[in-house]
């Protein structure tokens, strides 16, 4: 069974995705103007976008697509 | 007879309790926080200005400078706080300052800045790339206005509600390639012998052997600070009694909660001013006045979460600190106070609401920062130099001019 995966990105720019968005493995989830790219590790749905003030980062959690 | 004695005992006990409660309340009023702050959306602590007119402008020589920075505080955030606290007809304290300006906030490599590049612009007077602290894009470190003031013989201080080593305070007291290097930033802050450091982030001062440490080495910065002459404190009660000239106050492992029993930003600001003013008055080494930076760090955090109530509360907590600075400046007559922001967060506008300030609707256009210009408010001698529309790098340049510091900006050799 595949587990949820989280991705961190600098919070200066909002993530390119919102809760509920379908995402694919390899997709860049960072805003186009961000310093870096943030490659989505799995195909699935964005389950949560949380701000982490200590690191000044967004934590984007992806729930994997259930097998067919 | 026994019953009568019991009644008198009960009455005596009640009177004692009332006296104790009254003593506690009146002693709490010294710090203007008569009730503990436990609700992250409660703004009942806020004391609105009694008058509508501007504070008077000063005309003397500048001895002290207090720079107040609202992290992420654009005009939308100020307006939201004003509406929530007073309504459309009122002004919060920072809006009562006699000089108003607007500054642009772009960084060297991006239209939308982060707090590292924004802080570096406000501290060092140079543009840098997002993420970099206290240095130009080519990694040449530049003196901050705090360091320049220190070199001039002024006492210095940083007061924040984030970790002490977060991007904005870091820009005034350290020089690193990345804002992520908080353990290194913490070491540089202590090494720079900044007189007053109040905020959170104790974990970056603890050696890795400590279970709460955020460091990857064995340096115990609290012990190093004590060896260097700092008094190290960690509670609001200790804050009330501590004396200078070197004080390190770390009130949380991470960022502050901005709730009781921590000291509030205004309380830390008052204490920092007391210590710095006393240090500058009593000490030959620091006898040229003081420079203090105060940051309302968590306005940005509330806006990243797109939480209007929390945003208003954080702006008002910051405004209470501004009031503390202005009260001192008005009484002192030789203190310049400049209030501004490093950038706007959330793209906040207010499309609906009543004139009384209820039913306010906040509209957020992003969860990140925006490139909107941010306000400048100023009071005190030479405050007229801070009016107009200009670039954020000019804020410390103009402060340097008022203090007779030149050249500024200046690279560190």
XYZ file of C-alpha atoms in Angstrom:
481
model
C 0.000 0.000 0.000
C 1.474 3.384 -1.008
C 1.724 6.095 1.615
C 1.107 9.832 1.493
C 4.166 11.876 0.573
C 4.980 15.433 1.604
C 6.931 18.039 -0.300
C 8.417 21.235 1.145
C 8.784 24.493 -0.762
C 9.789 28.059 0.134
C 6.721 30.118 1.051
C 7.681 33.329 -0.752
C 5.520 32.124 -3.618
C 2.291 30.172 -3.198
C 2.377 26.561 -4.418
C 1.130 25.971 -7.957
C -1.510 23.566 -6.593
C -4.389 23.643 -4.111
C -6.103 21.029 -1.976
C -8.082 18.666 -4.222
C -5.919 19.156 -7.327
C -4.875 16.008 -9.216
C -1.104 15.832 -9.638
C 1.229 13.523 -11.547
C 4.615 12.114 -10.672
C 7.318 14.445 -12.044
C 5.061 17.518 -12.101
C 6.534 20.787 -10.740
C 4.403 21.905 -7.804
C 6.283 25.167 -7.188
C 5.147 28.455 -8.701
C 6.866 29.216 -12.007
C 8.576 32.296 -10.506
C 10.002 30.348 -7.522
C 13.740 29.915 -6.980
C 13.607 26.133 -7.328
C 11.479 23.400 -8.814
C 9.560 20.989 -6.570
C 9.058 17.663 -8.299
C 5.990 15.704 -7.257
C 7.163 12.234 -6.087
C 3.926 10.337 -6.780
C 0.715 10.552 -8.774
C -2.280 11.434 -6.619
C -4.348 14.235 -5.105
C -3.243 17.210 -3.013
C -4.569 16.377 0.471
C -3.158 19.319 2.435
C -1.233 22.565 1.992
C 0.156 23.721 5.348
C 2.385 26.714 6.198
C 5.379 25.936 8.435
C 6.445 29.266 9.976
C 9.653 27.913 11.519
C 11.078 27.105 8.093
C 8.999 29.651 6.163
C 7.872 26.827 3.901
C 4.679 25.273 2.594
C 4.277 21.559 3.196
C 2.218 19.997 0.400
C 0.905 16.512 1.169
C -0.035 14.199 -1.721
C -2.395 11.249 -1.246
C -1.606 8.513 -3.795
C -4.163 7.498 -6.378
C -5.733 4.202 -5.353
C -4.864 1.367 -7.721
C -7.554 0.824 -10.304
C -19.668 31.917 69.189
C -17.890 29.403 66.979
C -20.190 30.344 64.081
C -19.403 34.050 64.540
C -15.677 33.269 64.543
C -16.100 31.272 61.329
C -17.952 34.169 59.694
C -15.177 36.602 60.666
C -12.524 34.161 59.408
C -14.381 33.885 56.090
C -14.693 37.679 55.800
C -10.992 38.144 56.592
C -10.109 35.522 53.989
C -12.285 37.222 51.361
C -10.738 40.631 52.061
C -7.255 39.097 51.758
C -8.190 37.505 48.428
C -9.622 40.791 47.103
C -6.453 42.668 48.144
C -4.277 39.997 46.515
C -6.313 40.089 43.295
C -6.170 43.900 43.229
C -2.397 43.846 43.771
C -1.974 41.344 40.933
C -4.161 43.367 38.570
C -2.492 46.707 39.291
C 0.995 45.228 38.973
C -0.028 43.700 35.622
C -1.192 47.138 34.459
C 2.411 48.326 34.572
C 2.836 46.374 31.354
C -0.596 47.244 29.956
C -1.688 43.643 29.802
C -4.310 43.384 32.536
C -5.590 40.035 31.269
C -3.578 37.039 30.075
C -3.503 36.519 26.318
C -4.671 32.989 25.605
C -6.882 33.383 22.510
C -4.955 33.759 19.222
C -7.799 35.869 17.783
C -8.506 38.071 20.833
C -7.747 41.771 20.303
C -9.169 43.037 23.600
C -5.625 43.928 24.759
C -5.446 46.738 22.206
C -5.559 50.302 23.536
C -6.742 52.544 20.709
C -5.390 56.096 20.462
C -7.451 58.582 22.447
C -6.782 61.310 19.868
C -7.176 61.428 16.112
C -4.539 64.053 15.294
C -0.941 63.223 14.439
C 1.811 63.102 17.015
C 4.006 66.218 16.950
C 7.154 66.135 14.786
C 10.517 66.701 16.503
C 13.326 69.032 15.458
C 16.404 68.163 17.524
C 19.503 66.128 16.668
C 18.946 62.375 16.322
C 20.494 60.441 19.211
C 18.501 57.203 19.078
C 16.796 55.303 16.255
C 14.019 52.724 16.631
C 13.188 50.890 13.400
C 9.925 48.920 13.610
C 9.298 46.320 10.884
C 5.979 44.566 10.350
C 6.878 41.400 8.467
C 4.403 41.021 5.608
C 2.554 44.226 6.581
C 1.116 46.036 3.584
C -1.567 48.718 3.496
C -4.244 45.993 3.459
C -2.993 44.551 6.752
C -2.892 48.000 8.396
C -6.392 48.743 7.124
C -7.747 45.392 8.313
C -6.322 45.945 11.815
C -7.665 49.486 11.948
C -11.143 48.362 10.875
C -11.191 45.525 13.414
C -9.917 47.648 16.297
C -11.481 51.054 15.702
C -13.542 51.240 12.517
C -13.270 53.315 9.373
C -13.039 56.687 11.152
C -10.099 55.877 13.420
C -6.349 55.538 13.197
C -4.084 53.023 14.856
C -0.934 54.366 16.488
C 1.419 53.961 13.531
C -1.011 55.882 11.312
C -0.838 58.843 13.703
C 2.856 59.399 12.979
C 3.297 62.714 11.122
C 5.362 61.478 8.144
C 4.068 58.904 5.629
C 5.814 57.238 2.702
C 5.715 54.185 0.443
C 8.615 51.912 -0.497
C 9.136 49.341 -3.224
C 10.313 45.906 -2.082
C 11.668 43.950 -5.086
C 14.902 41.993 -4.554
C 17.983 41.792 -6.803
C 16.701 38.750 -8.680
C 12.932 38.681 -8.144
C 10.007 41.074 -8.344
C 8.578 39.400 -5.238
C 11.074 39.506 -2.364
C 11.425 37.207 0.616
C 12.265 38.351 4.157
C 15.988 37.642 3.692
C 16.417 39.984 0.734
C 13.844 42.404 2.157
C 15.589 42.407 5.532
C 18.983 42.882 3.893
C 17.655 45.895 1.960
C 16.285 47.440 5.181
C 19.410 46.575 7.174
C 22.332 47.012 4.766
C 20.931 49.322 2.089
C 21.736 46.930 -0.771
C 19.659 44.636 -2.969
C 20.404 40.945 -2.774
C 18.934 37.693 -4.051
C 16.064 36.015 -2.246
C 17.373 33.801 0.552
C 20.645 35.710 1.158
C 21.380 37.520 4.420
C 23.523 40.629 4.856
C 25.461 40.307 1.616
C 25.253 41.282 -2.055
C 24.411 38.682 -4.731
C 28.179 38.169 -5.291
C 28.466 37.191 -1.579
C 30.236 40.396 -0.544
C 29.061 41.072 3.019
C 27.815 44.586 3.811
C 27.650 46.315 7.186
C 24.121 46.627 8.511
C 22.871 49.914 9.942
C 22.958 48.189 13.364
C 26.641 47.312 12.926
C 27.405 50.821 11.661
C 25.620 52.308 14.671
C 27.569 49.979 16.966
C 30.838 51.064 15.348
C 29.789 54.667 15.995
C 29.521 53.898 19.708
C 25.781 53.270 19.997
C 24.125 50.524 22.029
C 22.124 48.124 19.832
C 19.193 45.731 20.114
C 16.906 43.351 18.246
C 13.404 42.451 19.478
C 11.289 39.921 17.537
C 8.515 37.352 17.933
C 10.120 34.790 15.593
C 13.320 32.867 16.261
C 16.205 35.247 17.010
C 17.989 33.806 13.965
C 15.063 34.242 11.532
C 15.606 36.184 8.300
C 14.771 39.733 9.435
C 16.802 39.919 12.683
C 19.530 37.899 10.958
C 19.867 40.634 8.317
C 20.832 43.164 11.017
C 23.382 41.027 12.856
C 24.821 38.366 10.552
C 26.105 37.631 7.043
C 25.336 34.226 5.485
C 24.553 32.814 2.052
C 21.251 31.276 3.121
C 18.544 32.130 5.641
C 18.401 28.402 6.414
C 21.740 28.655 8.285
C 20.083 29.544 11.594
C 22.698 27.828 13.835
C 25.448 29.911 12.186
C 23.307 33.064 12.367
C 22.748 32.520 16.111
C 26.512 32.262 16.661
C 27.139 35.461 14.696
C 24.491 37.375 16.675
C 26.271 36.525 19.937
C 29.692 37.192 18.400
C 28.547 40.656 17.326
C 27.837 41.618 20.964
C 24.437 43.136 20.242
C 23.360 44.516 23.629
C 19.768 43.292 23.662
C 18.428 40.186 21.899
C 14.786 39.341 22.737
C 12.767 36.702 20.874
C 12.411 32.953 20.384
C 14.612 30.222 18.931
C 16.471 28.959 22.001
C 16.991 25.621 20.220
C 19.600 27.185 17.938
C 21.637 28.216 21.005
C 21.724 24.715 22.560
C 24.434 22.109 21.797
C 23.412 19.011 19.827
C 23.769 16.910 22.989
C 20.701 18.699 24.370
C 17.428 16.961 23.477
C 15.846 20.252 22.330
C 18.782 21.379 20.200
C 18.455 22.638 16.637
C 22.240 22.583 16.141
C 24.476 19.951 14.543
C 27.557 20.883 16.580
C 28.550 20.966 20.241
C 28.592 24.736 20.628
C 26.609 25.875 23.654
C 25.799 29.452 22.700
C 24.000 30.147 25.982
C 27.219 29.322 27.866
C 29.266 31.277 25.328
C 26.944 34.249 25.766
C 27.302 34.131 29.548
C 31.079 33.913 29.204
C 30.909 36.991 26.962
C 29.072 38.943 29.662
C 25.435 38.392 28.666
C 22.692 37.867 31.213
C 20.613 35.008 29.768
C 16.885 34.936 30.596
C 13.859 32.915 29.485
C 10.703 34.120 31.275
C 8.546 37.242 31.437
C 9.289 37.599 35.140
C 13.036 37.545 34.526
C 12.506 40.162 31.810
C 10.971 42.548 34.324
C 14.011 42.588 36.570
C 16.961 42.112 34.205
C 19.536 44.881 33.717
C 21.991 45.586 30.880
C 24.330 46.166 29.242
C 24.163 42.707 27.558
C 20.947 40.651 27.735
C 19.930 37.551 25.771
C 16.224 36.773 26.265
C 14.982 33.635 24.533
C 11.406 32.887 25.549
C 10.669 29.778 23.443
C 12.601 26.969 21.760
C 11.048 27.999 18.438
C 9.126 31.141 17.460
C 7.060 32.802 20.185
C 3.402 31.869 20.617
C 2.497 35.575 21.242
C 0.243 34.303 24.043
C 0.617 34.376 27.833
C 2.738 33.701 29.805
C 5.307 34.951 27.295
C 6.161 38.651 27.361
C 4.257 40.508 24.638
C 6.149 42.392 21.911
C 5.320 45.780 23.478
C 6.627 44.632 26.847
C 9.886 43.403 25.287
C 10.164 46.680 23.363
C 9.728 48.808 26.504
C 12.312 46.766 28.345
C 14.775 46.908 25.439
C 14.405 50.695 25.300
C 14.954 50.942 29.070
C 18.116 48.836 28.902
C 19.525 50.543 25.813
C 18.762 54.056 27.053
C 20.343 53.284 30.419
C 23.357 51.659 28.725
C 23.815 54.615 26.381
C 23.528 57.040 29.282
C 25.792 55.237 31.756
C 28.442 53.696 29.534
C 31.326 55.432 27.804
C 31.598 52.576 25.323
C 27.979 52.955 24.190
C 27.579 56.636 24.957
C 26.408 57.774 21.509
C 22.754 56.715 21.831
C 21.112 53.500 20.677
C 19.725 51.692 17.639
C 16.865 49.218 18.132
C 15.050 47.092 15.556
C 11.640 45.720 16.579
C 9.850 43.207 14.355
C 6.227 42.096 14.385
C 7.357 38.818 12.852
C 4.108 36.895 12.782
C 1.972 39.209 10.653
C 3.588 37.332 7.769
C 2.733 33.958 9.273
C -0.946 34.843 9.728
C -1.106 36.099 6.150
C 0.536 32.960 4.706
C -2.289 31.059 6.385
C -4.773 33.632 4.992
C -6.224 34.126 8.488
C -7.737 37.617 8.813
C -8.431 37.526 12.576
C -4.896 36.404 13.376
C -3.482 38.969 10.943
C -5.374 41.820 12.640
C -4.225 40.649 16.070
C -0.583 40.452 14.995
C -0.709 43.952 13.476
C -2.249 45.301 16.689
C 0.368 43.562 18.851
C 2.970 45.224 16.628
C 1.151 48.565 16.875
C 1.305 48.363 20.675
C 5.085 47.981 20.318
C 5.113 50.996 17.985
C 3.208 52.932 20.649
C 5.848 51.993 23.230
C 8.566 53.280 20.893
C 6.674 56.482 20.090
C 5.851 57.186 23.750
C 9.573 57.050 24.495
C 10.444 59.159 21.428
C 7.927 61.879 22.263
C 9.181 62.089 25.851
C 12.856 61.911 24.831
C 12.747 64.351 21.904
C 15.972 62.988 20.366
C 14.656 59.664 19.084
C 13.689 58.924 15.487
C 11.088 56.171 15.023
C 10.585 54.647 11.571
C 7.842 52.046 10.996
C 7.777 49.999 7.801
C 7.614 46.460 6.375
C 9.846 44.121 4.389
C 7.075 43.097 1.960
C 3.359 42.435 1.736
C 2.015 38.910 2.258
C -1.236 37.479 0.937
C -2.233 40.163 -1.572
C -4.802 41.317 0.987
C -7.677 43.591 0.033
C -10.948 44.394 1.775
C -13.788 44.315 -0.744
C -16.658 44.484 1.786
C -17.452 45.610 5.323
C -19.298 48.156 7.438
C -18.001 51.566 8.548
C -18.046 50.384 12.169
C -15.562 47.666 11.309
C -17.777 44.631 11.750
C -18.616 42.225 8.920
C -15.236 42.919 7.376
C -14.485 40.611 4.474
C -10.824 39.927 3.724
C -9.856 38.841 0.221
C -6.525 37.071 -0.236
C -5.105 36.876 -3.754
C -2.212 34.553 -2.827
C -0.779 32.475 0.014
C 2.679 33.833 -0.800
C 4.222 37.317 -0.778
C 3.318 40.071 -3.228
C 5.204 42.938 -4.893
C 2.852 45.617 -3.546
C 4.635 48.630 -2.054
C 4.545 48.876 1.735
C 4.008 51.884 4.004
C 6.548 53.933 5.948
C 5.533 55.981 8.987
C 7.991 58.167 10.894
C 8.247 60.542 13.827
C 11.031 62.419 15.550
C 13.930 64.653 14.493
C 14.656 64.448 10.750
C 11.607 62.207 10.237
C 10.589 64.386 7.270
C 13.336 62.575 5.287
C 11.210 59.426 5.300
C 8.256 60.830 3.360
C 7.617 60.164 -0.337
C 7.851 57.156 -2.632
C 11.234 55.435 -2.753
C 13.112 52.138 -2.597
C 13.480 49.965 0.514
C 17.296 50.230 0.349
C 16.942 53.969 1.019
C 15.466 53.403 4.495
C 18.796 52.495 6.178
C 20.623 54.947 3.907
C 18.425 57.774 5.224
C 18.851 56.527 8.806
C 22.628 56.570 8.253
C 22.383 60.167 7.013
C 20.450 61.251 10.091
C 23.127 59.663 12.319
C 26.029 61.104 10.337
C 27.231 57.632 9.312
C 29.074 57.592 5.984
C 29.771 55.961 3.712
C 26.682 53.789 3.793
C 26.149 51.207 2.351
C 29.649 49.883 2.924
C 31.186 46.480 2.151
C 32.905 44.598 4.986
C 36.586 43.978 4.253
